[in-house]
Short mmCIF file of C-alpha atoms and ligand atoms in Angstrom, two decimals:
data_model
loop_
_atom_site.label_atom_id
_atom_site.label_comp_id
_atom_site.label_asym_id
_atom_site.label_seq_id
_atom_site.Cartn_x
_atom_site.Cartn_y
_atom_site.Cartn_z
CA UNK A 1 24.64 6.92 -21.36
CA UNK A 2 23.67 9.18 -18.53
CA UNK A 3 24.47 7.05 -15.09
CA UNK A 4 21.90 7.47 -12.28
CA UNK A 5 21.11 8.74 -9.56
CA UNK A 6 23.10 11.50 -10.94
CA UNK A 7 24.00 13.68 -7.34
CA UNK A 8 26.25 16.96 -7.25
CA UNK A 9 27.92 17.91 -3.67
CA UNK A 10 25.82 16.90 -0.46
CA UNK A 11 22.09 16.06 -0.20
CA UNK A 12 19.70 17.72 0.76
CA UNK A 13 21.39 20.65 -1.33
CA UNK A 14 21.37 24.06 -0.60
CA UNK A 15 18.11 25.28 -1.98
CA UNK A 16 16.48 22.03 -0.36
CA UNK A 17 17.84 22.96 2.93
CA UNK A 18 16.51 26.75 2.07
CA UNK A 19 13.10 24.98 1.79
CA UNK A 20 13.35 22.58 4.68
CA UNK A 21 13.66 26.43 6.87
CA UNK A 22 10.80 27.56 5.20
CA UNK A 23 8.82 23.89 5.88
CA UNK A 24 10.29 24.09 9.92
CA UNK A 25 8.99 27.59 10.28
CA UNK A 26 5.41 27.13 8.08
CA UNK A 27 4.70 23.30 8.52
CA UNK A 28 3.37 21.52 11.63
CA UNK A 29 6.09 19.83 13.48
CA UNK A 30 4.01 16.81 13.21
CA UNK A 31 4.64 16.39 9.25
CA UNK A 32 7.47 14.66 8.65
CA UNK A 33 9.96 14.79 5.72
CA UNK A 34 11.95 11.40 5.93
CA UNK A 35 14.09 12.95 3.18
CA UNK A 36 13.95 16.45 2.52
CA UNK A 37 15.17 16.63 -0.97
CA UNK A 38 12.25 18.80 -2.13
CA UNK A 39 11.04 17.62 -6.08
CA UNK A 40 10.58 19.80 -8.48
CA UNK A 41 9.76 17.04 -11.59
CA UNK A 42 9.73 13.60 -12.21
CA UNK A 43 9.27 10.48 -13.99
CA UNK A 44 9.54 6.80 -14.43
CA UNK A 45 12.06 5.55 -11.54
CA UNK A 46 13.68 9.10 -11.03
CA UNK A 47 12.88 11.91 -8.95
CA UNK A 48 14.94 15.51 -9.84
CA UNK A 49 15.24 18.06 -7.07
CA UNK A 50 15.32 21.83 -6.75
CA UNK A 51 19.40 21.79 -6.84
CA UNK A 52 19.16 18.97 -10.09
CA UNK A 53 19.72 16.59 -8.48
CA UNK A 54 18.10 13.41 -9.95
CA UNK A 55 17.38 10.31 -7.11
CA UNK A 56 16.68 6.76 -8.06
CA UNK A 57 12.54 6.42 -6.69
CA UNK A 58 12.40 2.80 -5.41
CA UNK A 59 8.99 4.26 -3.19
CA UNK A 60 6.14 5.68 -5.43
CA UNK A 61 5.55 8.16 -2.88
CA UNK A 62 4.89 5.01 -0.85
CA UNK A 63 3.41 2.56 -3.71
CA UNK A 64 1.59 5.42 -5.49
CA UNK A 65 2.95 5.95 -8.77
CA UNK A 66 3.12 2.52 -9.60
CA UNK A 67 2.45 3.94 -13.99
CA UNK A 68 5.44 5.99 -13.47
CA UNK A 69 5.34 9.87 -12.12
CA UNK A 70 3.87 12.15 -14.57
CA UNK A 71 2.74 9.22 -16.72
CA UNK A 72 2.12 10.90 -20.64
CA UNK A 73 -1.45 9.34 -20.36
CA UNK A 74 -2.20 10.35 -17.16
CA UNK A 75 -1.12 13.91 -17.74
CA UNK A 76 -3.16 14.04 -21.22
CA UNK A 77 -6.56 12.64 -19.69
CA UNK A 78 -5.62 15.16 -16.71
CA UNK A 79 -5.28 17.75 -18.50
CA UNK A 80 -8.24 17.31 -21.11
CA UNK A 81 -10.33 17.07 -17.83
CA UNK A 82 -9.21 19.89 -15.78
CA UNK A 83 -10.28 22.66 -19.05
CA UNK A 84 -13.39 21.13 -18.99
CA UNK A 85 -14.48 20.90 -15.49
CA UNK A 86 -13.05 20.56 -11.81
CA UNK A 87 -16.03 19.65 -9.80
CA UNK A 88 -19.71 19.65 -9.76
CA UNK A 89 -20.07 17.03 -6.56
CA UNK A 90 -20.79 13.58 -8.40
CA UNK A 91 -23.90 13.52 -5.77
CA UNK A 92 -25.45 16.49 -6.62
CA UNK A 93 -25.09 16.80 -10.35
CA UNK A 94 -22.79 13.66 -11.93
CA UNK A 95 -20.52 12.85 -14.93
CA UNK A 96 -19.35 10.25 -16.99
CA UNK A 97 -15.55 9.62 -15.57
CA UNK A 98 -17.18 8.76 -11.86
CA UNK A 99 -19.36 5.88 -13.98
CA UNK A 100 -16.58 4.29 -15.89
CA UNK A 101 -14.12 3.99 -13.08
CA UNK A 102 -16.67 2.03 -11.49
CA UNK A 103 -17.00 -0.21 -14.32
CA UNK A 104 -13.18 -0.88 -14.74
CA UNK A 105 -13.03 -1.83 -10.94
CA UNK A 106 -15.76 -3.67 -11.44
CA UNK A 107 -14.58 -5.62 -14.11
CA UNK A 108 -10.61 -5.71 -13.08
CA UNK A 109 -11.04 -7.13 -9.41
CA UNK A 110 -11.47 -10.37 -8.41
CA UNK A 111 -14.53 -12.37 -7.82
CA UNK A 112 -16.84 -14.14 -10.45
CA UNK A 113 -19.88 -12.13 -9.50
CA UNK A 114 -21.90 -9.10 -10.13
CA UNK A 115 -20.01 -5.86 -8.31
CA UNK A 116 -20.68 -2.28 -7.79
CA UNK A 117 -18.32 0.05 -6.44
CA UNK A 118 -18.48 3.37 -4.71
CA UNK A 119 -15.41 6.36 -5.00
CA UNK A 120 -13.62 8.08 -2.31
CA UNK A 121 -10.54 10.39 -1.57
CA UNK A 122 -7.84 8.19 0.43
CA UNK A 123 -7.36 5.08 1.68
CA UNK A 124 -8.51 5.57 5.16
CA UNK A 125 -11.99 6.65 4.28
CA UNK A 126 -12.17 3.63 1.89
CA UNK A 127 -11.27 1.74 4.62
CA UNK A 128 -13.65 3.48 7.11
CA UNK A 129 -16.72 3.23 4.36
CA UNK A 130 -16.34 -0.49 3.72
CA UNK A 131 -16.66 -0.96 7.73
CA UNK A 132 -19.85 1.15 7.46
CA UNK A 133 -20.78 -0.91 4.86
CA UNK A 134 -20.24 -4.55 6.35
CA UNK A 135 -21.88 -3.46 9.64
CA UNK A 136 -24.82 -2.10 7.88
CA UNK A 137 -25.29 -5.15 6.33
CA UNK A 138 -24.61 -7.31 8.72
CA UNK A 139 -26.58 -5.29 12.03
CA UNK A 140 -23.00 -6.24 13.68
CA UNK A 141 -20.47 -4.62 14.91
CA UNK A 142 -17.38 -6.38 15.47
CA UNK A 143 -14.42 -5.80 13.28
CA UNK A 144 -11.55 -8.23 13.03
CA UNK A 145 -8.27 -6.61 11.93
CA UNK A 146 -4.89 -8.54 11.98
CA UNK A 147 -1.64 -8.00 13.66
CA UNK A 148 1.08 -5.73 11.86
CA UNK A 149 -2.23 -4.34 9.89
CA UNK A 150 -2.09 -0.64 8.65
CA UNK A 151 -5.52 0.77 7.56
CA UNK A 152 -4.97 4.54 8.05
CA UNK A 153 -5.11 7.37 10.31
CA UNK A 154 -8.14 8.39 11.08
CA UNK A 155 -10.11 7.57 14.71
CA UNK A 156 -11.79 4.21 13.03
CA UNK A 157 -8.62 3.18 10.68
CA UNK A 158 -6.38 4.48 13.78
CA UNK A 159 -8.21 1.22 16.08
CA UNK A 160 -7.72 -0.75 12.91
CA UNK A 161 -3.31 -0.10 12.38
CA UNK A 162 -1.59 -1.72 14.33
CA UNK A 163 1.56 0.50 15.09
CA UNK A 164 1.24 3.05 18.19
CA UNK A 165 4.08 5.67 17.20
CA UNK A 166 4.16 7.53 15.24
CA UNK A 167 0.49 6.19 14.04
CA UNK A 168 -1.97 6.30 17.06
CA UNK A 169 0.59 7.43 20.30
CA UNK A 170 -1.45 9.87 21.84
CA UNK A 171 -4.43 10.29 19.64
CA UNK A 172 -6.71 8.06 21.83
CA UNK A 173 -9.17 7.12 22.48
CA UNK A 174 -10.16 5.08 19.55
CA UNK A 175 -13.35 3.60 18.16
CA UNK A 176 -14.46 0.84 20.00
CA UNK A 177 -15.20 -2.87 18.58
CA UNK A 178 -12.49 -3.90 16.60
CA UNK A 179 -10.15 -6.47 17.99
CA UNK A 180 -6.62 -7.05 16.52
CA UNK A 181 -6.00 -10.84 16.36
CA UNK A 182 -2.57 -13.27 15.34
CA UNK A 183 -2.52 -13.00 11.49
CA UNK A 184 0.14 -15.50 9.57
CA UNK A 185 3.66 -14.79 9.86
CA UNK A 186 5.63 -17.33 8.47
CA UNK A 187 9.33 -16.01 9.44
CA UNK A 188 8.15 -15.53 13.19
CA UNK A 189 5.28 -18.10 13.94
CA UNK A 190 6.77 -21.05 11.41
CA UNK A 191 2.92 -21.80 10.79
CA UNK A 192 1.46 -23.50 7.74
CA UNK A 193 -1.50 -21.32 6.60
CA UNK A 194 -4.50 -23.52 8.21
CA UNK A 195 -2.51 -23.92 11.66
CA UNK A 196 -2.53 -20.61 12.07
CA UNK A 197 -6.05 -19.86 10.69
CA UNK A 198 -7.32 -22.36 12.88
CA UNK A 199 -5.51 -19.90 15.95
CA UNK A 200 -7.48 -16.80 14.74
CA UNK A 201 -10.55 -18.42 13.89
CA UNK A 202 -10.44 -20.35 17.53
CA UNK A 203 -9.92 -16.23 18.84
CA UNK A 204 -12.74 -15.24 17.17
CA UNK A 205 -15.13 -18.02 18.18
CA UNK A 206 -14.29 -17.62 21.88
CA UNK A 207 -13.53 -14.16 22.28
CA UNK A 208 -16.22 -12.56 19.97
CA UNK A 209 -18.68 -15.08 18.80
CA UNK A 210 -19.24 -15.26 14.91
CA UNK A 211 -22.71 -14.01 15.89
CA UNK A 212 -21.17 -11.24 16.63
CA UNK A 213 -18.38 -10.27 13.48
CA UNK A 214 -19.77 -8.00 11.00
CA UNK A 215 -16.10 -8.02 9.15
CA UNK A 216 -12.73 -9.59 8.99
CA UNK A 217 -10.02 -6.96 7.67
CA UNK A 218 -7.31 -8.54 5.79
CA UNK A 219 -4.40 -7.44 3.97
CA UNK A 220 -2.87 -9.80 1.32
CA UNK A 221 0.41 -8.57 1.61
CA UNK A 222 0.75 -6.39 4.37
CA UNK A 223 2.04 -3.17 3.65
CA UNK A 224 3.36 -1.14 6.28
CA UNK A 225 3.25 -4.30 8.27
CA UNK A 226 6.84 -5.10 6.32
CA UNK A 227 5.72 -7.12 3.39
CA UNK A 228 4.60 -10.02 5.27
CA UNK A 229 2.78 -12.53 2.77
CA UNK A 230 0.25 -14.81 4.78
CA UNK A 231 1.09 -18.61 4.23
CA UNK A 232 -0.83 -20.45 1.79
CA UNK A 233 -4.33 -21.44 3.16
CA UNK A 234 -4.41 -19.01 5.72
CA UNK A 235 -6.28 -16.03 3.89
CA UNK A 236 -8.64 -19.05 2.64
CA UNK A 237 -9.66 -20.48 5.65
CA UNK A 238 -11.00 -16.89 7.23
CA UNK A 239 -12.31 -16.48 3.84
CA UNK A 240 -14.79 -19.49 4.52
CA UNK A 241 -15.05 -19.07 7.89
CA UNK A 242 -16.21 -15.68 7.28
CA UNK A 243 -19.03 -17.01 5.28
CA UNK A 244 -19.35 -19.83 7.37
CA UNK A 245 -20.76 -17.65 10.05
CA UNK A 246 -22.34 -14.48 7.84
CA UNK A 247 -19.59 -12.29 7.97
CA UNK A 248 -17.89 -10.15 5.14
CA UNK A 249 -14.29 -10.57 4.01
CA UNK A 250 -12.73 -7.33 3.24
CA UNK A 251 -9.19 -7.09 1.42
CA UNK A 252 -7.44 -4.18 2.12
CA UNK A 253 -5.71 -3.84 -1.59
CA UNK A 254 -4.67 -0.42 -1.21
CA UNK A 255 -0.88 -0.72 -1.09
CA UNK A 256 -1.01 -4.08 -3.12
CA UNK A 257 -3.60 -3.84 -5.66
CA UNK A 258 -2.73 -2.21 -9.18
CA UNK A 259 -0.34 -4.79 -10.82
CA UNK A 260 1.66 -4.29 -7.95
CA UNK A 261 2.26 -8.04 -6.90
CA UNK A 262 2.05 -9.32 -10.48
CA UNK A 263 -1.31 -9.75 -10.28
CA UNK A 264 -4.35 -7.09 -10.73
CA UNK A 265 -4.71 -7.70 -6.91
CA UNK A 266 -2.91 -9.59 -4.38
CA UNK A 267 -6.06 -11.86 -2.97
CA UNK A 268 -5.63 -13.53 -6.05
CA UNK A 269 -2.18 -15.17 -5.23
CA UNK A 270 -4.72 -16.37 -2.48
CA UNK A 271 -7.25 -17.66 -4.14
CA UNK A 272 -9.71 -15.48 -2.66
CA UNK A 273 -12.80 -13.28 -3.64
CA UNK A 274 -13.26 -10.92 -0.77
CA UNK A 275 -16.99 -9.44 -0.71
CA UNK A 276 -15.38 -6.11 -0.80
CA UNK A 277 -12.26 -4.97 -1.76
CA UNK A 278 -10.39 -1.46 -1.02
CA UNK A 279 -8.62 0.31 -3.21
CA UNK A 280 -6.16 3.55 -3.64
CA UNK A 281 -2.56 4.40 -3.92
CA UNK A 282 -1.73 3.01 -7.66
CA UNK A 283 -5.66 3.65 -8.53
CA UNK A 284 -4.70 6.97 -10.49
CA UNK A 285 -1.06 7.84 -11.10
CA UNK A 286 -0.70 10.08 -8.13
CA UNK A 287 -4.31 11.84 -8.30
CA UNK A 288 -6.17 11.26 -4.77
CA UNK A 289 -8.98 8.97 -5.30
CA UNK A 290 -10.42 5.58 -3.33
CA UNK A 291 -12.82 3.21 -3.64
CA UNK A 292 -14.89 0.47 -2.25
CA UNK A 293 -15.97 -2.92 -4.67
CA UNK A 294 -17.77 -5.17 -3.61
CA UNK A 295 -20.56 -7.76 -4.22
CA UNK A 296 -23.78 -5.64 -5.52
CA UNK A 297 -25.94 -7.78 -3.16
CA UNK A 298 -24.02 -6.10 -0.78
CA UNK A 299 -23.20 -2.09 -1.95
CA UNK A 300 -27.11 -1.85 -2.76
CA UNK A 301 -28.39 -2.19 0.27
CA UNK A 302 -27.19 0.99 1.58
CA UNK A 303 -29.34 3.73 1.29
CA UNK A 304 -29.34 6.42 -1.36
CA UNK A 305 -26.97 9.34 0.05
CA UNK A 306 -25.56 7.11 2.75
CA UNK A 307 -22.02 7.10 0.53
CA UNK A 308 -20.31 10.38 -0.61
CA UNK A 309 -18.55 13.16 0.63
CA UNK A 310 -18.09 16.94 -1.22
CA UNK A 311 -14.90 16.07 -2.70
CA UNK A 312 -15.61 11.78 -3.28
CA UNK A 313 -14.79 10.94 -7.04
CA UNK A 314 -13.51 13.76 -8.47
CA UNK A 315 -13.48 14.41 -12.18
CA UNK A 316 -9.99 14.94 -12.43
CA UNK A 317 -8.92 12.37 -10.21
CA UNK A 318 -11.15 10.04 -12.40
CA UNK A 319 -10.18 10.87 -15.61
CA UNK A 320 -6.39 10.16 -13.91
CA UNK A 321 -7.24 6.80 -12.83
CA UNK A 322 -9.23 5.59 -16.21
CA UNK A 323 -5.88 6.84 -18.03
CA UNK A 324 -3.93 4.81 -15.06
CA UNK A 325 -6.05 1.36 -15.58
CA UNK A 326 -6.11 1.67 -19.05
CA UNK A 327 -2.21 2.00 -19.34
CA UNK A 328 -1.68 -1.19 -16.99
CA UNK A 329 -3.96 -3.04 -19.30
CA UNK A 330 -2.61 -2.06 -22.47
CA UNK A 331 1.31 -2.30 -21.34
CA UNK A 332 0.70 -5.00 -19.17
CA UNK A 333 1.91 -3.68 -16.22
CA UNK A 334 1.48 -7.47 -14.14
CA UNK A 335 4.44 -8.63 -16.32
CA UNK A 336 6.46 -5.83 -15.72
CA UNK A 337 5.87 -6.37 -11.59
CA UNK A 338 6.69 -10.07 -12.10
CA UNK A 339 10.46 -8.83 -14.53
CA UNK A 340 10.78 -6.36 -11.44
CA UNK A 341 10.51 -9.01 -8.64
CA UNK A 342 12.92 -11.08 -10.32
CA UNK A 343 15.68 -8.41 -10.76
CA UNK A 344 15.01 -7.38 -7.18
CA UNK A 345 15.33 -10.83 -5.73
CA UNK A 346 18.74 -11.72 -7.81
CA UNK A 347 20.41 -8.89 -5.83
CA UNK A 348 18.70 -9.05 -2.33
CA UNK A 349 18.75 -13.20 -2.29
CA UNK A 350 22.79 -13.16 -3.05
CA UNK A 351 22.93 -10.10 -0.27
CA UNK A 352 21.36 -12.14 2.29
CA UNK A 353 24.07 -15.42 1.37
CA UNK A 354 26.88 -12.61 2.40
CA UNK A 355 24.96 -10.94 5.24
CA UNK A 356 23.32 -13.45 7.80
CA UNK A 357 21.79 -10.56 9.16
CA UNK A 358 19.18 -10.73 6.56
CA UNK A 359 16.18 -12.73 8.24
CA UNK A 360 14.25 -13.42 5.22
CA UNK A 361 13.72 -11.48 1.50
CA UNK A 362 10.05 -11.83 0.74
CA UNK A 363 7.08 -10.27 -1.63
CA UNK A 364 5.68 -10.74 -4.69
CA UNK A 365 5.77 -8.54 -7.71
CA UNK A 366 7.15 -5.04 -7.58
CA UNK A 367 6.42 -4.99 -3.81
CA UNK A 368 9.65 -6.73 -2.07
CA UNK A 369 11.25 -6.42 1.57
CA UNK A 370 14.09 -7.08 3.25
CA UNK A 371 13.88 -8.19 6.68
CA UNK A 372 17.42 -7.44 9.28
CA UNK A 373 17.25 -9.93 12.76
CA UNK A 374 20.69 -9.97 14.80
CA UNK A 375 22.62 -13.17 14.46
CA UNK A 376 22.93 -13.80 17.90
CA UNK A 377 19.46 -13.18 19.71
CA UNK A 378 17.09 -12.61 16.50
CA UNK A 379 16.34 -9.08 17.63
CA UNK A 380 14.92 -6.83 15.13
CA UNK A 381 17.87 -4.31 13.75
CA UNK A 382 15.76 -1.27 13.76
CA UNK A 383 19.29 1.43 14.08
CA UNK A 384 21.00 -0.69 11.63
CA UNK A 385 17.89 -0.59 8.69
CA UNK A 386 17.31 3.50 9.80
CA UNK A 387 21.07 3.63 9.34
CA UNK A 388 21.15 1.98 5.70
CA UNK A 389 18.24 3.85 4.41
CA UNK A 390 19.63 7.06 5.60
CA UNK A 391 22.90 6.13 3.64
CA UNK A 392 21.21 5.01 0.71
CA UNK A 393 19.17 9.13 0.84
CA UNK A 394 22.51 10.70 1.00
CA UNK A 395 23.49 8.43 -2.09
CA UNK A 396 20.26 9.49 -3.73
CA UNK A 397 18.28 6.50 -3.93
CA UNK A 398 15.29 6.84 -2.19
CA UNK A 399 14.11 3.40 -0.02
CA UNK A 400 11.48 3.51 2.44
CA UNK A 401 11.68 1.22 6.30
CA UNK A 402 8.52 -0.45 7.51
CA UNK A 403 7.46 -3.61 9.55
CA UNK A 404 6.70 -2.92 13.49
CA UNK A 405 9.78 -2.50 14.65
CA UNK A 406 11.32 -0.61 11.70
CA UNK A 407 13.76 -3.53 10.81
CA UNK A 408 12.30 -4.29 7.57
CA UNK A 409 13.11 -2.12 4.58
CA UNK A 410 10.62 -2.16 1.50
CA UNK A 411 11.21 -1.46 -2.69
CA UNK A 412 8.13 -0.57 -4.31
CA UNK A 413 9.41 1.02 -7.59
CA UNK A 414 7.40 2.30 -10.12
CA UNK A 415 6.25 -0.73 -12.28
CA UNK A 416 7.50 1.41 -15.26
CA UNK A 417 11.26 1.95 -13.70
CA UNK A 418 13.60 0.92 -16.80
CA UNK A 419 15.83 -1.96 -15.77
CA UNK A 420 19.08 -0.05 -15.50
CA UNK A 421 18.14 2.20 -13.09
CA UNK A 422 16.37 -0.06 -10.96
CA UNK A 423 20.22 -2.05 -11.16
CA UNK A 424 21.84 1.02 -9.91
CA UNK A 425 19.51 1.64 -7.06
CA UNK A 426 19.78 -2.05 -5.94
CA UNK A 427 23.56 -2.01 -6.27
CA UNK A 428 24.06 1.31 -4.57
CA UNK A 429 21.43 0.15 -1.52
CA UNK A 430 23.73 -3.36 -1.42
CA UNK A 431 26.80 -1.29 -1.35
CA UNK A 432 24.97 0.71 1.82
CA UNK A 433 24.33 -2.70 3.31
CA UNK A 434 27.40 -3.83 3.80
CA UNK A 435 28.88 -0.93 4.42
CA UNK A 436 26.32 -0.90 7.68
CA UNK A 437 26.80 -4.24 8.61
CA UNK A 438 30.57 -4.49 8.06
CA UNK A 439 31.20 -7.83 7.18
C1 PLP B 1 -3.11 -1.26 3.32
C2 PLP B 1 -3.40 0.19 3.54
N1 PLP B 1 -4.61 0.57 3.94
C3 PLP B 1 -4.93 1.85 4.14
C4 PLP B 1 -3.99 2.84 3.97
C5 PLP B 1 -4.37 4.28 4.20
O1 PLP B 1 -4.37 4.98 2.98
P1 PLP B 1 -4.31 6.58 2.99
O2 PLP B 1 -2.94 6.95 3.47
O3 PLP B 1 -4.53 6.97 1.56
O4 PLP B 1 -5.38 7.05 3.89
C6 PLP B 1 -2.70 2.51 3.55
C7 PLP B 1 -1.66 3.53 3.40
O5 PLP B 1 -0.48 3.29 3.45
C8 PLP B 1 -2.39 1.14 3.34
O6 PLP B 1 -1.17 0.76 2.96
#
C-alpha cells in the first residue's frame, strides 16, 4: 500500500520554487503563500504538486473542501453546468440551480420556522449583507461582534475581525458602529456560559443600550479565533437577550457549518436558532458561493433589488454546491466529522499527557485545535506553533496556525480524508511536536 505523504528531495521542489519566482515577480507582495508547494491536482485528504509530490491536506484550503477536492459529484454537476451556461445574472434573467440551493439551505439549517435565503460570492459579503439586512430591519445600527471574531476583509467585516495584522493593520479607518465585546473563553476566562453572558449582556446594556443593537454577531466555534467553543449557555443567553430587546442573532457558520462539527451547523451543539445564519466555505466543494438564511419575516422585508451583485449565485457555483449538499446528505458526512474528531483527539489528547505545553485540545467534529501556553508564565507559544507547522510543510503535511496570537494550530481535514492518511498526518505533526518542544 502506497504510504503518504509520499515526498521526493526538499519541499518546495524545484519547479515550485521556479513558480514561487514567477509569483514574487507577478503577484502583489501582499498575497501570501504560507506554503508554496504549488498544486497541480487533488483529492480526498491529499494534495499532489508540480514536482509529484503528494502532501497530506489537514486544511481544505482553510475548511473549504470539506466533500473532498475534486469531489466526482461535484465535478459531474460542474461540468454538466458549465456546457450549458456560465452566467446570465440570476437578477436580470434567472435559473433553476439559484432556486434549489435556496431550498436546501432552507431546509438543512436550523430553526423550526419558515426561511428564505439570498446567494452571494464569499464570506465577507455574506457577512456584510446580513448586517444590511438586520439594520434594515431593525432602523438600528449597532453591531455587536465578539472578541477573537473573524468575519472577513472587507471595510465592514474588517471592523467586525478581530485581529489587526495581517487582517486590518493599516487599512483604516473602518466602518463605524460595531463594538467588539468579551465573548466566552473557557481556557482563559474559566467562565460557565451564563457568567459570562451575563458580562456581555451587562456591556451591551450600559455601553450601547438594547434600543440601540440592530445585531449580535456570533460565531459558534470560532474559526480563525483558534477553535474556541463558547461554554454551554453562553450562545443561549445572547440568543434571548437578543430577542429580549428586538435584536437579530446572526451565526456566522461559514467556517463551521457543512457537517463540519458533526452537526449540519454548529449553533445546534448550542441549542440555538439564529434569525439568520451565514454561510460559505464547505457550501460548494471549492466553487465560490455565499449565502444569507434567515427567518422569511425577516429576508422579505427588503426591497426588490436591494440584494445581488453581477456575479451573486452563479450557475456553476450552484450546480457545485447542490452536488456538495446532496453528497453530505446521502454519505452522511456529520458521522464522518464525528469518526474524524475522535481519531484526531486519540492522538492530540495523549500528545498533550507528554507535552504540558499543550494548554487545552478542543473542537467538535472535523474542526479541532491545539492550543501551546508556556509552562512557566502561560504565555502564548506563537515561535514554537510557527516553528511546528513549518516542520510539519517540509514533511508534507499541510496544517494551518490560528487563534490571536498564533499559538493555536487548527486540523480541518476534508470530512472525506480516508482514515489512514489522516493517521499519518497526525503522527508525522506529533513527531514535529516533540521534536519542537524537546521533551
Ligand atoms: C467565520 C468566518 N466568517 C467570514 C469569513 C470570510 O469569508 P471569505 O474569506 O470567504 O470572505 C471567514 C473566512 O475565514 C470565516 O471563517
Amino acid at each position: 500500500m502506497t504510504q503518504y505523504p509520499m515526498v521526493s528531495g526538499e519541499l518546495p521542489g524545484s519547479k515550485s520554487n521556479q513558480l514561487q519566482l514567477r509569483k514574487v515577480a507577478a503577484v502583489s507582495n501582499g498575497v501570501g503563500t504560507v506554503f508554496p508547494s504549488y498544486i497541480q491536482s487533488a483529492s480526498d485528504g491529499l494534495l499532489v504538486d508540480v514536482d509529484g509530490n503528494h502532501l497530506i491536506d489537514l486544511g481544505s484550503g482553510i475548511g473549504v473542501t470539506g466533500v473532498g477536492n475534486a469531489n466526482s459529484a461535484v465535478v459531474q454537476a460542474v461540468t454538466e453546468q458549465v456546457s450549458k451556461f456560465t452566467h446570465t445574472a440570476f437578477a436580470v434573467t434567472p435559473y433553476e440551480p439559484y432556486i434549489r440551493v435556496c431550498e436546501l439551505l432552507n431546509e438543512l439549517t436550523p430553526g423550526s420556522f419558515e426561511k428564505k435565503s439570498a446567494l452571494f460570492n464569499s464570506g465577507a459579503e455574506a457577512v456584510e449583507n446580513a448586517v444590511k439586512i438586520a439594520r434594515y430591519v431593525t432602523k438600528r445600527q449597532a453591531i455587536v461582534v465578539l472578541e477573537y471574531g473573524y468575519h472577513g476583509r472587507t471595510n465592514l467585516t474588517m471592523a467586525m475581525t478581530a485581529k489587526s495584522m495581517p487582517f486590518k493593520h493599516g487599512f483604516g479607518p473602518f466602518a463605524p458602529e460595531v463594538y467588539r465585546l468579551p465573548t466566552s473563553n473557557p481556557l482563559i476566562d474559566g467562565l460557565s456560559g451564563s457568567d459570562a453572558a451575563e458580562l456581555t449582556i451587562g456591556r451591551i446594556e450600559k455601553e450601547i443600550g438594547g434600543a440601540n443593537l440592530a445585531a449580535i454577531v456570533v460565531e459558534p466555534v470560532q474559526g480563525e479565533g483558534g477553535f474556541i467553543v463558547p461554554a454551554a449557555g453562553f450562545l443561549k443567553a445572547l440568543a434571548e437577550f437578543s430577542k429580549k430587546v428586538g435584536a437579530i442573532l446572526i451565526a456566522d457558520e461559514i467556517q463551521s457549518g457543512f457537517c463540519r462539527t458533526g452537526e449540519w451547523f454548529a449553533s445546534e451543539h448550542h441549542g440555538i436558532e439564529p434569525d439568520l445564519i451565514t454561510t460559505a466555505k464547505g457550501i460548494a466543494g471549492g466553487m465560490p458561493l455565499s449565502a444569507v438564511t434567515g427567518r422569511a419575516e425577516i429576508m422579505d422585508q427588503i426591497h426588490p433589488g436591494g440584494l445581488g451583485g453581477t456575479y451573486t449565485g452563479n450557475p456553476v457555483a450552484c450546480a457545485a454546491a447542490i452536488a456538495a449538499m446532496e453528497w453530505m446528505v446521502t454519505q452522511d458526512a456529520n458521522q464522518m466529522a464525528k469518526d474524524i474528531e475522535k481519531t484526531i483527539k486519540s492522538v492530540l489528547n495523549k500528545l498533550a499527557i507528554q507535552h504540558p505545553e499543550i494548554a487545552e485540545v478542543r473542537g467538535m467534529g472535523a474542526m479541532v485545535a491545539i492550543e501551546f501556553l508556556s509552562t512557566s508564565d502561560r504565555k502564548p507559544m506563537a515561535a514554537e506553533v510557527s516553528k511546528i507547522a513549518a516542520s510539519c510543510h517540509k514533511a508534507g503535511v499541510v496544517v494551518l496556525t490560528s487563534g490571536m496570537h498564533g499559538n493555536v494550530i487548527r486540523f480541518l481535514p476534508p470530512l472525506s480524508i480516508p482514515t489512514d492518511i489522516l493517521a499519518s498526518g497526525l503522527e508525522i505533526f506529533a513527531e514535529k511536536v516533540t521534536e519542537v518542544l524537546g521533551n
